[in-house]
Every structure is written in C-alpha cells, then in structure tokens.
CSV table of C-alpha atoms and ligand atoms in Angstrom, one decimal:
chain,number,residue,atom,x,y,z
N,1,MET,CA,0.2,-0.1,0.2
N,2,ALA,CA,3.1,2.6,0.4
N,3,LEU,CA,4.1,2.1,-3.0
N,4,LEU,CA,0.4,2.8,-3.9
N,5,ALA,CA,0.2,5.4,-2.0
N,6,GLY,CA,4.0,6.7,-3.3
N,7,ARG,CA,2.4,6.4,-6.6
N,8,ARG,CA,-0.3,8.3,-6.1
N,9,ALA,CA,1.7,11.2,-4.8
N,10,HIS,CA,4.2,11.1,-7.8
N,11,ALA,CA,1.3,11.1,-10.3
N,12,GLU,CA,1.1,14.5,-9.3
N,13,ASN,CA,4.1,15.9,-10.7
N,14,ARG,CA,2.9,15.4,-14.3
N,15,ASP,CA,5.4,17.5,-16.0
N,16,ALA,CA,8.4,15.3,-13.9
N,17,TRP,CA,6.4,12.1,-15.6
N,18,ARG,CA,6.3,13.6,-18.9
N,19,ALA,CA,9.3,15.0,-19.2
N,20,ARG,CA,11.0,11.1,-18.1
N,21,PHE,CA,8.5,10.1,-20.6
N,22,MET,CA,9.7,12.6,-23.6
N,23,ASP,CA,13.6,11.7,-22.3
N,24,CYS,CA,13.2,8.1,-23.2
N,25,ARG,CA,11.5,8.5,-26.4
N,26,ALA,CA,14.1,10.9,-27.5
N,27,ARG,CA,16.9,9.1,-26.1
N,28,SER,CA,15.8,5.8,-29.0
N,29,GLU,CA,16.0,8.1,-31.7
N,30,ALA,CA,19.4,9.3,-30.8
N,31,LEU,CA,20.3,5.7,-30.6
N,32,ALA,CA,19.5,5.8,-34.2
N,33,ALA,CA,20.9,8.8,-35.5
N,34,PRO,CA,24.1,7.6,-36.2
N,35,LEU,CA,22.8,5.0,-38.8
N,36,PHE,CA,22.5,4.8,-42.2
N,37,PRO,CA,18.7,4.1,-43.3
N,38,GLU,CA,20.4,0.8,-44.8
N,39,ASP,CA,21.5,0.1,-41.8
N,40,GLN,CA,18.5,-0.1,-40.1
N,41,VAL,CA,16.8,-2.4,-42.4
N,42,VAL,CA,19.0,-5.4,-42.1
N,43,GLN,CA,18.4,-8.5,-39.7
N,44,SER,CA,21.4,-10.6,-38.9
N,45,MET,CA,19.8,-13.7,-37.6
N,46,PRO,CA,16.5,-14.5,-36.1
N,47,ASP,CA,17.3,-13.6,-33.1
N,48,VAL,CA,18.0,-10.1,-34.2
N,49,SER,CA,15.8,-7.0,-35.1
N,50,PRO,CA,16.3,-4.3,-37.3
N,51,THR,CA,16.5,-1.2,-36.0
N,52,LYS,CA,13.7,0.1,-37.3
N,53,TRP,CA,11.5,-2.9,-36.5
N,54,HIS,CA,12.5,-1.6,-32.5
N,55,LEU,CA,11.6,2.2,-33.3
N,56,ALA,CA,8.5,1.1,-34.4
N,57,HIS,CA,7.5,-1.7,-32.1
N,58,VAL,CA,8.0,0.2,-29.0
N,59,THR,CA,5.9,2.6,-30.2
N,60,TRP,CA,2.8,0.2,-31.6
N,61,PHE,CA,3.5,-1.1,-27.6
N,62,TRP,CA,2.5,2.8,-26.5
N,63,GLU,CA,-0.4,2.9,-29.2
N,64,THR,CA,-1.6,-0.3,-28.0
N,65,PHE,CA,-1.5,-0.7,-24.2
N,66,VAL,CA,-1.4,3.1,-23.6
N,67,LEU,CA,-3.1,5.2,-26.2
N,68,ALA,CA,-5.8,3.1,-27.8
N,69,PRO,CA,-7.7,2.0,-24.4
N,70,TYR,CA,-7.1,5.6,-22.8
N,71,LEU,CA,-6.8,8.3,-25.1
N,72,THR,CA,-10.5,9.0,-25.5
N,73,GLY,CA,-10.6,9.8,-29.5
N,74,TYR,CA,-7.2,8.3,-30.2
N,75,ARG,CA,-7.3,7.8,-33.5
N,76,VAL,CA,-4.9,4.4,-34.7
N,77,TYR,CA,-2.2,5.6,-36.7
N,78,ASP,CA,-2.2,2.4,-39.2
N,79,PRO,CA,-4.2,-0.8,-38.6
N,80,VAL,CA,-1.7,-2.7,-40.5
N,81,TYR,CA,0.5,-1.5,-37.9
N,82,ASN,CA,-1.0,-4.1,-35.4
N,83,HIS,CA,0.3,-7.2,-37.2
N,84,LEU,CA,4.1,-5.6,-38.6
N,85,PHE,CA,5.3,-4.9,-35.1
N,86,ASN,CA,3.0,-6.7,-33.0
N,87,SER,CA,6.0,-8.6,-31.3
N,88,TYR,CA,4.5,-11.7,-29.4
N,89,TYR,CA,1.5,-10.6,-27.6
N,90,GLU,CA,-1.1,-13.8,-29.2
N,91,ALA,CA,-4.0,-11.8,-27.2
N,92,ILE,CA,-3.3,-9.1,-29.4
N,93,GLY,CA,-3.6,-11.2,-32.7
N,94,PRO,CA,-1.5,-12.7,-35.4
N,95,ARG,CA,1.4,-11.5,-36.7
N,96,HIS,CA,4.7,-10.8,-39.1
N,97,PRO,CA,6.7,-13.5,-38.3
N,98,ARG,CA,10.1,-12.9,-35.8
N,99,PRO,CA,12.9,-14.4,-38.7
N,100,ALA,CA,11.2,-12.2,-41.4
N,101,ARG,CA,11.3,-9.3,-40.1
N,102,GLY,CA,14.6,-8.1,-42.2
N,103,LEU,CA,12.0,-8.1,-45.3
N,104,LEU,CA,10.1,-5.2,-44.3
N,105,SER,CA,11.7,-2.9,-46.3
N,106,ARG,CA,8.4,-0.7,-45.9
N,107,PRO,CA,7.4,1.0,-44.0
N,108,GLY,CA,10.4,3.1,-44.4
N,109,VAL,CA,12.5,5.3,-42.1
N,110,ALA,CA,11.5,8.0,-42.4
N,111,GLU,CA,7.5,6.7,-42.0
N,112,ILE,CA,8.4,5.3,-39.1
N,113,ALA,CA,10.1,8.3,-37.3
N,114,HIS,CA,6.2,9.9,-38.4
N,115,TYR,CA,4.6,7.2,-36.7
N,116,ARG,CA,6.7,7.5,-33.5
N,117,ALA,CA,6.5,11.6,-33.6
N,118,HIS,CA,2.8,10.8,-34.1
N,119,VAL,CA,2.4,8.5,-30.7
N,120,THR,CA,4.8,10.3,-28.8
N,121,ALA,CA,2.4,13.8,-29.2
N,122,ALA,CA,-0.5,11.7,-28.5
N,123,THR,CA,1.3,10.3,-25.2
N,124,GLU,CA,2.2,13.3,-23.8
N,125,ARG,CA,-1.1,14.7,-24.9
N,126,LEU,CA,-2.7,11.8,-22.3
N,127,ILE,CA,-0.1,12.3,-19.9
N,128,THR,CA,-0.8,16.4,-19.8
N,129,THR,CA,-4.2,16.0,-19.7
N,130,ALA,CA,-5.8,12.9,-18.3
N,131,ASP,CA,-7.6,13.1,-14.9
N,132,ALA,CA,-6.8,12.6,-11.8
N,133,THR,CA,-8.2,9.0,-11.6
N,134,THR,CA,-7.4,7.5,-14.8
N,135,PHE,CA,-3.7,8.8,-14.7
N,136,ALA,CA,-3.4,6.8,-11.0
N,137,ILE,CA,-4.5,3.8,-13.1
N,138,LEU,CA,-2.1,4.7,-15.7
N,139,LEU,CA,1.1,5.1,-13.7
N,140,SER,CA,1.8,2.0,-14.0
N,141,LEU,CA,1.5,1.4,-17.3
N,142,ILE,CA,3.7,4.5,-18.4
N,143,GLU,CA,6.4,3.0,-16.1
N,144,LEU,CA,5.4,-0.3,-18.3
N,145,GLY,CA,5.9,1.6,-21.4
N,146,MET,CA,9.3,3.4,-20.1
N,147,ALA,CA,10.6,0.1,-18.9
N,148,HIS,CA,10.1,-1.4,-22.3
N,149,GLU,CA,11.6,1.3,-24.6
N,150,GLU,CA,14.8,1.2,-22.4
N,151,GLN,CA,15.2,-2.8,-23.3
N,152,HIS,CA,14.8,-2.3,-26.7
N,153,GLN,CA,17.4,0.6,-26.8
N,154,GLU,CA,19.8,-2.4,-25.5
N,155,LEU,CA,18.2,-4.3,-28.0
N,156,ILE,CA,19.2,-2.0,-30.7
N,157,LEU,CA,22.7,-1.6,-29.8
N,158,MET,CA,23.3,-5.6,-29.4
N,159,ASP,CA,21.4,-5.7,-32.5
N,160,ILE,CA,23.4,-3.6,-34.4
N,161,LYS,CA,26.8,-4.9,-33.1
N,162,HIS,CA,25.6,-8.2,-34.1
N,163,VAL,CA,24.4,-6.7,-37.9
N,164,PHE,CA,27.7,-4.5,-38.0
N,165,ALA,CA,30.2,-7.8,-37.1
N,166,GLN,CA,28.6,-9.4,-40.3
N,167,ASN,CA,30.0,-7.1,-42.7
N,168,PRO,CA,33.7,-7.0,-43.7
N,169,LEU,CA,33.7,-3.4,-43.5
N,170,MET,CA,33.7,-3.8,-39.5
N,171,PRO,CA,31.6,-0.5,-39.6
N,172,ALA,CA,32.0,1.7,-36.0
N,173,TYR,CA,28.7,2.6,-34.8
N,174,LYS,CA,31.0,5.4,-32.5
N,175,SER,CA,34.4,5.9,-32.1
N,176,PRO,CA,36.9,6.2,-30.6
N,177,ALA,CA,37.1,2.9,-28.7
N,178,PRO,CA,37.2,2.6,-24.9
N,179,LYS,CA,40.7,3.6,-23.2
N,180,THR,CA,42.5,0.7,-22.3
N,181,ALA,CA,43.8,-0.4,-18.6
N,182,ARG,CA,47.5,-1.0,-17.8
N,183,ALA,CA,46.4,-3.9,-15.6
N,184,ALA,CA,43.1,-4.9,-14.1
N,185,SER,CA,42.5,-4.9,-9.9
N,186,PRO,CA,43.7,-8.1,-8.6
N,187,LEU,CA,41.1,-11.2,-7.8
N,188,LYS,CA,40.0,-11.4,-4.9
N,189,TRP,CA,36.8,-13.2,-3.0
N,190,SER,CA,33.8,-11.3,-1.3
N,191,ARG,CA,32.4,-13.8,1.5
N,192,TYR,CA,28.7,-14.1,2.3
N,193,ALA,CA,27.7,-16.0,5.3
N,194,GLY,CA,24.2,-17.3,3.9
N,195,GLY,CA,21.4,-18.2,5.8
N,196,LEU,CA,17.6,-17.4,5.4
N,197,VAL,CA,17.6,-14.5,3.5
N,198,GLU,CA,14.8,-12.6,0.8
N,199,ILE,CA,14.8,-11.7,-2.6
N,200,GLY,CA,12.7,-10.3,-5.4
N,201,ASP,CA,10.9,-6.6,-5.9
N,202,ASP,CA,10.9,-5.0,-2.0
N,203,GLY,CA,8.3,-2.5,-3.4
N,204,ALA,CA,10.8,0.2,-3.8
N,205,GLY,CA,10.0,1.3,-7.3
N,206,PHE,CA,8.9,-0.1,-10.7
N,207,ALA,CA,10.0,-3.5,-11.0
N,208,PHE,CA,9.1,-6.3,-13.5
N,209,ASP,CA,6.1,-8.3,-12.5
N,210,ASN,CA,9.1,-11.4,-13.2
N,211,GLU,CA,10.7,-9.7,-10.3
N,212,GLY,CA,8.4,-10.6,-7.7
N,213,PRO,CA,6.9,-12.1,-5.2
N,214,ARG,CA,9.6,-11.5,-2.4
N,215,HIS,CA,10.4,-14.5,-1.0
N,216,LYS,CA,12.6,-16.2,1.6
N,217,VAL,CA,15.8,-18.5,0.3
N,218,TRP,CA,17.9,-20.4,2.0
N,219,LEU,CA,21.4,-20.1,1.4
N,220,GLU,CA,25.0,-21.7,2.4
N,221,PRO,CA,27.9,-19.7,2.9
N,222,PHE,CA,29.5,-18.5,-0.5
N,223,ARG,CA,32.1,-15.9,-1.7
N,224,LEU,CA,31.8,-14.2,-5.1
N,225,ALA,CA,34.7,-12.8,-6.6
N,226,THR,CA,35.4,-9.0,-6.9
N,227,ARG,CA,35.1,-8.5,-10.4
N,228,LEU,CA,34.6,-10.4,-13.8
N,229,VAL,CA,36.6,-12.7,-15.3
N,230,THR,CA,39.2,-10.7,-17.9
N,231,ASN,CA,39.7,-11.6,-21.8
N,232,GLY,CA,43.5,-12.7,-20.4
N,233,GLU,CA,41.7,-15.1,-17.8
N,234,TYR,CA,39.4,-16.2,-20.3
N,235,LEU,CA,42.3,-16.2,-23.4
N,236,ALA,CA,44.7,-19.1,-20.6
N,237,PHE,CA,41.4,-20.9,-20.9
N,238,VAL,CA,40.9,-21.1,-25.0
N,239,ALA,CA,44.7,-22.1,-24.5
N,240,ASP,CA,44.3,-24.4,-22.6
N,241,GLY,CA,42.1,-26.8,-25.1
N,242,GLY,CA,38.8,-25.6,-22.8
N,243,TYR,CA,37.3,-25.8,-26.5
N,244,ARG,CA,38.2,-29.3,-27.2
N,245,ARG,CA,37.9,-30.9,-24.0
N,246,PRO,CA,34.8,-32.1,-22.9
N,247,GLU,CA,34.9,-32.7,-19.2
N,248,PHE,CA,34.1,-29.1,-18.8
N,249,TRP,CA,31.0,-29.0,-20.6
N,250,LEU,CA,27.3,-29.5,-19.8
N,251,SER,CA,25.7,-32.2,-22.5
N,252,ASP,CA,24.0,-29.1,-24.0
N,253,GLY,CA,27.0,-27.1,-24.4
N,254,TRP,CA,29.3,-29.5,-25.3
N,255,ALA,CA,26.8,-30.6,-28.6
N,256,ALA,CA,26.3,-26.5,-29.1
N,257,VAL,CA,30.3,-26.3,-29.3
N,258,ASN,CA,30.3,-28.8,-32.2
N,259,ALA,CA,27.3,-27.8,-33.7
N,260,SER,CA,28.3,-24.2,-34.2
N,261,GLY,CA,32.4,-25.0,-34.4
N,262,TRP,CA,32.2,-22.3,-31.2
N,263,GLU,CA,36.4,-22.1,-30.2
N,264,ALA,CA,36.4,-18.4,-28.6
N,265,PRO,CA,33.8,-16.1,-27.7
N,266,LEU,CA,31.4,-14.1,-30.4
N,267,TYR,CA,33.5,-11.4,-31.7
N,268,TRP,CA,36.7,-12.4,-30.7
N,269,GLN,CA,39.2,-12.5,-34.3
N,270,ARG,CA,42.6,-14.4,-34.5
N,271,ASP,CA,45.2,-13.3,-36.8
N,272,GLY,CA,48.2,-15.6,-35.7
N,273,GLU,CA,49.3,-15.1,-32.5
N,274,ARG,CA,47.6,-11.9,-32.0
N,275,TRP,CA,43.5,-11.3,-30.6
N,276,PHE,CA,41.0,-9.0,-31.8
N,277,GLU,CA,37.7,-8.3,-31.1
N,278,PHE,CA,34.6,-6.3,-33.1
N,279,THR,CA,33.3,-4.0,-30.8
N,280,LEU,CA,30.5,-0.8,-31.8
N,281,SER,CA,33.9,1.2,-32.2
N,282,GLY,CA,35.0,-1.2,-34.5
N,283,LEU,CA,37.6,-4.0,-34.7
N,284,VAL,CA,40.2,-3.4,-31.4
N,285,ARG,CA,43.2,-5.2,-30.1
N,286,LEU,CA,41.7,-7.6,-27.4
N,287,ASP,CA,42.4,-5.9,-23.7
N,288,PRO,CA,43.2,-8.6,-21.9
N,289,PHE,CA,42.5,-6.9,-18.6
N,290,ALA,CA,38.9,-5.8,-20.0
N,291,PRO,CA,35.9,-8.1,-18.7
N,292,VAL,CA,35.3,-11.1,-21.6
N,293,VAL,CA,31.7,-10.4,-22.9
N,294,HIS,CA,29.7,-12.2,-25.4
N,295,VAL,CA,29.6,-15.3,-23.7
N,296,SER,CA,27.0,-18.1,-23.3
N,297,HIS,CA,25.9,-19.6,-20.4
N,298,TYR,CA,27.3,-22.5,-21.6
N,299,GLU,CA,30.8,-21.0,-21.7
N,300,ALA,CA,30.5,-19.1,-18.8
N,301,ASP,CA,30.1,-22.8,-17.0
N,302,ALA,CA,32.7,-24.8,-18.8
N,303,PHE,CA,35.3,-21.5,-17.5
N,304,ALA,CA,33.9,-21.6,-14.3
N,305,ARG,CA,34.9,-25.4,-14.7
N,306,TRP,CA,37.8,-25.3,-16.0
N,307,SER,CA,38.7,-22.3,-13.2
N,308,GLY,CA,37.8,-25.2,-10.4
N,309,ARG,CA,35.0,-22.9,-9.5
N,310,ARG,CA,30.7,-22.2,-10.2
N,311,LEU,CA,28.6,-19.9,-11.4
N,312,PRO,CA,26.6,-17.9,-8.3
N,313,THR,CA,23.0,-18.7,-8.1
N,314,GLU,CA,20.6,-15.8,-9.0
N,315,ALA,CA,19.5,-15.8,-4.9
N,316,GLU,CA,23.6,-15.4,-4.3
N,317,TRP,CA,24.5,-12.8,-6.9
N,318,GLU,CA,21.0,-10.5,-5.7
N,319,ILE,CA,22.0,-11.0,-2.1
N,320,ALA,CA,25.6,-9.4,-2.8
N,321,GLY,CA,24.0,-7.1,-5.5
N,322,ALA,CA,21.6,-5.6,-2.5
N,323,GLU,CA,24.4,-4.3,-0.4
N,324,VAL,CA,26.3,-1.8,-3.5
N,325,SER,CA,25.0,0.9,-4.9
N,326,VAL,CA,23.7,0.7,-8.4
N,327,GLU,CA,26.1,2.3,-10.0
N,328,GLY,CA,29.0,1.3,-13.1
N,329,ASN,CA,29.5,1.7,-16.7
N,330,PHE,CA,26.0,1.6,-18.5
N,331,LEU,CA,25.3,3.4,-21.7
N,332,ASP,CA,25.6,7.0,-20.7
N,333,SER,CA,29.1,6.1,-19.4
N,334,ARG,CA,29.1,5.8,-23.8
N,335,ALA,CA,31.7,3.0,-23.7
N,336,LEU,CA,29.4,1.1,-24.8
N,337,HIS,CA,31.9,-2.0,-24.0
N,338,PRO,CA,32.7,-3.9,-20.8
N,339,CYS,CA,36.1,-1.7,-19.0
N,340,ALA,CA,38.7,-3.1,-16.6
N,341,ALA,CA,38.1,-3.1,-13.2
N,342,THR,CA,40.7,-0.8,-11.1
N,343,GLY,CA,38.7,-0.2,-8.0
N,344,GLU,CA,39.1,-1.7,-4.9
N,345,GLY,CA,35.9,-4.1,-3.1
N,346,LEU,CA,33.4,-6.1,-4.9
N,347,GLN,CA,33.0,-4.1,-8.2
N,348,GLN,CA,31.2,-4.2,-11.5
N,349,MET,CA,28.1,-5.6,-10.3
N,350,PHE,CA,26.2,-2.9,-12.2
N,351,GLY,CA,27.2,-2.4,-15.8
N,352,ASP,CA,29.7,-3.5,-18.0
N,353,CYS,CA,28.3,-7.0,-18.4
N,354,TRP,CA,25.3,-9.0,-17.9
N,355,GLU,CA,26.0,-12.1,-15.7
N,356,TRP,CA,25.5,-15.2,-15.9
N,357,THR,CA,23.8,-17.2,-13.2
N,358,GLN,CA,23.7,-21.1,-12.9
N,359,SER,CA,20.0,-20.4,-11.7
N,360,ALA,CA,17.2,-21.2,-14.4
N,361,TYR,CA,14.8,-18.4,-14.9
N,362,ALA,CA,11.4,-19.8,-13.4
N,363,PRO,CA,8.6,-18.0,-11.0
N,364,TYR,CA,9.1,-17.3,-7.7
N,365,PRO,CA,6.9,-18.7,-5.4
N,366,GLY,CA,3.5,-17.2,-5.4
N,367,PHE,CA,4.4,-15.5,-9.1
N,368,ARG,CA,0.8,-14.9,-11.1
N,369,THR,CA,1.0,-13.7,-14.8
N,370,SER,CA,-1.6,-10.9,-15.0
N,371,ALA,CA,-4.7,-11.2,-16.6
N,372,GLY,CA,-4.9,-10.4,-20.5
N,373,ALA,CA,-2.0,-9.5,-23.2
N,374,ILE,CA,0.2,-7.6,-20.7
N,375,GLY,CA,0.5,-11.3,-18.7
N,376,GLU,CA,2.3,-12.0,-21.9
N,377,TYR,CA,5.3,-9.9,-21.1
N,378,ASN,CA,7.1,-12.0,-19.1
N,379,GLY,CA,5.7,-15.1,-17.5
N,380,LYS,CA,5.2,-17.2,-20.8
N,381,PHE,CA,9.2,-17.3,-21.4
N,382,MET,CA,9.5,-19.3,-18.2
N,383,SER,CA,11.2,-22.4,-20.0
N,384,GLY,CA,14.7,-23.1,-21.0
N,385,GLN,CA,16.1,-19.7,-19.7
N,386,MET,CA,19.0,-18.5,-17.5
N,387,VAL,CA,18.8,-15.5,-15.6
N,388,LEU,CA,21.3,-12.8,-16.0
N,389,LYS,CA,21.7,-10.2,-13.3
N,390,GLY,CA,23.3,-6.5,-13.4
N,391,GLY,CA,23.1,-4.7,-16.2
N,392,CYS,CA,26.0,-4.2,-19.0
N,393,ALA,CA,27.5,-1.4,-21.1
N,394,VAL,CA,24.6,-0.8,-23.2
N,395,THR,CA,21.8,-0.8,-20.7
N,396,PRO,CA,20.4,2.2,-20.3
N,397,PRO,CA,21.1,4.1,-16.6
N,398,GLY,CA,18.4,3.9,-13.9
N,399,HIS,CA,17.0,0.6,-15.9
N,400,VAL,CA,18.0,-2.3,-13.8
N,401,ARG,CA,18.3,-2.8,-10.1
N,402,ALA,CA,19.5,-6.0,-7.9
N,403,SER,CA,16.3,-7.7,-8.2
N,404,TYR,CA,16.2,-7.5,-12.0
N,405,ARG,CA,16.0,-10.8,-13.7
N,406,ASN,CA,17.1,-10.6,-17.4
N,407,PHE,CA,16.8,-14.3,-19.3
N,408,PHE,CA,18.2,-15.9,-22.2
N,409,PRO,CA,18.9,-19.4,-23.3
N,410,PRO,CA,21.9,-21.0,-22.7
N,411,ALA,CA,23.3,-20.4,-26.0
N,412,ALA,CA,22.8,-17.1,-26.7
N,413,ARG,CA,26.0,-14.9,-26.9
N,414,TRP,CA,25.0,-11.7,-28.8
N,415,CYS,CA,23.5,-10.4,-25.2
N,416,PHE,CA,26.4,-8.6,-23.7
N,417,GLY,CA,26.6,-11.7,-21.5
N,418,GLY,CA,30.2,-12.0,-19.0
N,419,ILE,CA,31.4,-14.4,-16.0
N,420,ARG,CA,31.3,-13.3,-12.5
N,421,LEU,CA,33.2,-16.3,-10.4
N,422,ALA,CA,31.7,-17.9,-7.3
N,423,GLU,CA,32.5,-20.8,-4.3
N,424,ASP,CA,31.1,-22.5,-1.8
N,425,GLY,CA,31.9,-21.3,1.7
O,501,LIG,FE1,9.0,-5.8,-26.9
C-alpha cells in the first residue's frame, strides 16, 4: 500500500512524468541517429531485429496498451502496424513472423519516424490531460512502457553490433574505442554468511512482474569474485584447449560447441598469435584486462569448471548486489563496451556485462501472470532460459536493480553476457 500511496503522490507531478517520457523517446531516436537508413533494415539472424523495427515496435506498444484504451478519441496511426509490429502478444492477434522482420523494406525509416512523432505527441497529451483517477491507473502502464522502451534501446545496440559484425568493412557504430587499462584489479573473494535471506522486488519502485513476489531463500555460506573474469583469464582457458575438452562442458553445451564450431567468444578474431575483438567502435586489439563478454551460459559454466569454481546462483548474486549501489559502466558512460576493473572491493556488479547465473528462469513462489495481453510480457518465457543479473555497458542508466531478472537461452551469445565466479564457503 505504501507503494500505491507513493505512486499517487508522484502522480501529481505530471511535468516530471512528461519529461521522463519525452527523454525516453528521445534516447531511442538518438541511438538510431548515427545509422544509415540501410543499416536500420538488416536482420542478421532470427534473434536480431532491424533497428527500425525496434523503433516502430516500442511505438506500437504505447499505442496498443496506453493510447487506444485510455486516450478518448485516439485514432490508430495505421491498423496494419498491429500485424507488423506486434512482437509476441497472442492475445492481440496474428503477426508478421519474427525471422522475416528484415524483409520489411516498407514502411521506411522516415515513415516510422512519422509514426513515432504521432504516438509521442498523443501520449504526451494523455499524460498532460488525463484526469487524476485515469492517471493513477495509467501510471503503472507508463512506467512499464518506459521500461519496455529501455529494453529495446539495449536491443538496438546488441542487434546493430551483430549486424555490423557480418560486414567485412567492420563498421564502427561510434568512435573512438574505450581506453584500455594497464592492469585489472587483482581477483579477490567477498564472503557472505548466507542463512535465511529474502530476494525479489521490495516494492521500493517500479519492478517487472517476474521480480516478485519477494520470498525467503536458504543460502549456504558462499564467496563471490570481486570482479568479472577478464579476456586475459579467458584466453588461458582457450589456450588450455577449453573448447576441445568435453570434461568442462554441460552436455548441451558440448553439443553446441560441436554443432556451431565455437572456438572463442562471439566477436573474437585471431590473426596468428594476436587476438582482436569486434566492438561497437569497430575491430580492436583484445584488451587482456577488460572483462570477457559475448559468451554463452555454456561457455561461462565451462570456464567456471575449468577454474575449479562455479557460477553464482541468482539468489547469491542478488544478496551481494543489494549491498552495493547501482552504479557502473552503463549506456550513459558511452564506452558501449565493458571496461577493466581498477577499483577496490566488490566491483562491476552493475553495468559492464550481464552476469550469467546458474539459475534457471522460473517463477518465484506465488508468481501469477496478470490477466490479458500484458500478462504475456514475462511469464510465458519461463522455460529453457537462464537468469542474468546486473545490466551491461549498453543498458540505459536507471534501468536495472538488484532484483532485476534478465533471461536468455543458454546458447545465446549476442547479449552482453560475462562471467563472475563463485565458490562455496
Ligand atoms: Fe518488446
């Protein structure tokens, strides 16, 4: 109830909500600004969506879940867009197949900009003019709409990196590359007593439905590495035949290594004895002190076994993450790539790389999906995926928190997944 009371108080501050909404919309457009129209159409694999599709889909989300039900007299921009830009909402109706999004040369980039402007203006009008009762109801949808658009801002960068990586010109989304460090902080261990602890949404602010209900978990004592695994450390695993030795791999992981021919993280390239890495600043020399990134859960797990350690559980990570402030190398630092840890204490918990856990993405005790199409947002993906924590260098600032549960299938490598080691005791 405290949360609802707090939201009602915030609801009176219309100008602040309007400004946050407008900033969120402007950031999406700023992320697409360095791209040519031709860049924005390419779909390099079924999991990747073209930039312009992301820009249109988040707009469709505002139109479908906020404007159509709540803005009196709202005229839908184009009814066909409901088919083109619905991502996965079965309750809304049939849609264009995901792997074929790259075939949509129309509507063009300019038309989608027009669609965005139409929906942004209407939503701004709704935020400004809705009566107090409607606005109190709307607020959770506005927060969800912004959190959703922020997720797609990260996807825009993840996806264009994959698109550019297919191009022999190795285009840079931005330049220059982040500065390299002379060394990384030594790897130390932070100890936690465990016991009966609570994890999940604490009700202090916006959270996705999958972060709750808050509940108790029993943890044995454990230790977490004070920083992420570096490229240099991962290179030792590669050099030790890590990708050729089945004893380190989960069965499905070993099958993926063999089926896909993995020999190193996605975006690593070898030229003789020298290693390079494709980044959003183009191809750069592999920085041995920067965190390894773009590994699958299988690779993270195999590296941990090779090291004689393990991945943390989601609950272990969250207990540690709740003790540090949500600061780090996020999108606003403009590095767009994880950077070496050079400080003291528990570092890089937030930002830099999403951290693979050994926990399957499953519902918390008492979790129920909400009624209607919006209930499809998270709950229906609770099968065959692993939880990642903490956000990464392309996550918008303010988007994540300790209870945040990201999830990807264990073979996914194009998300900015990295490794933090854990051990018992
Ligand atoms: Fe979406």
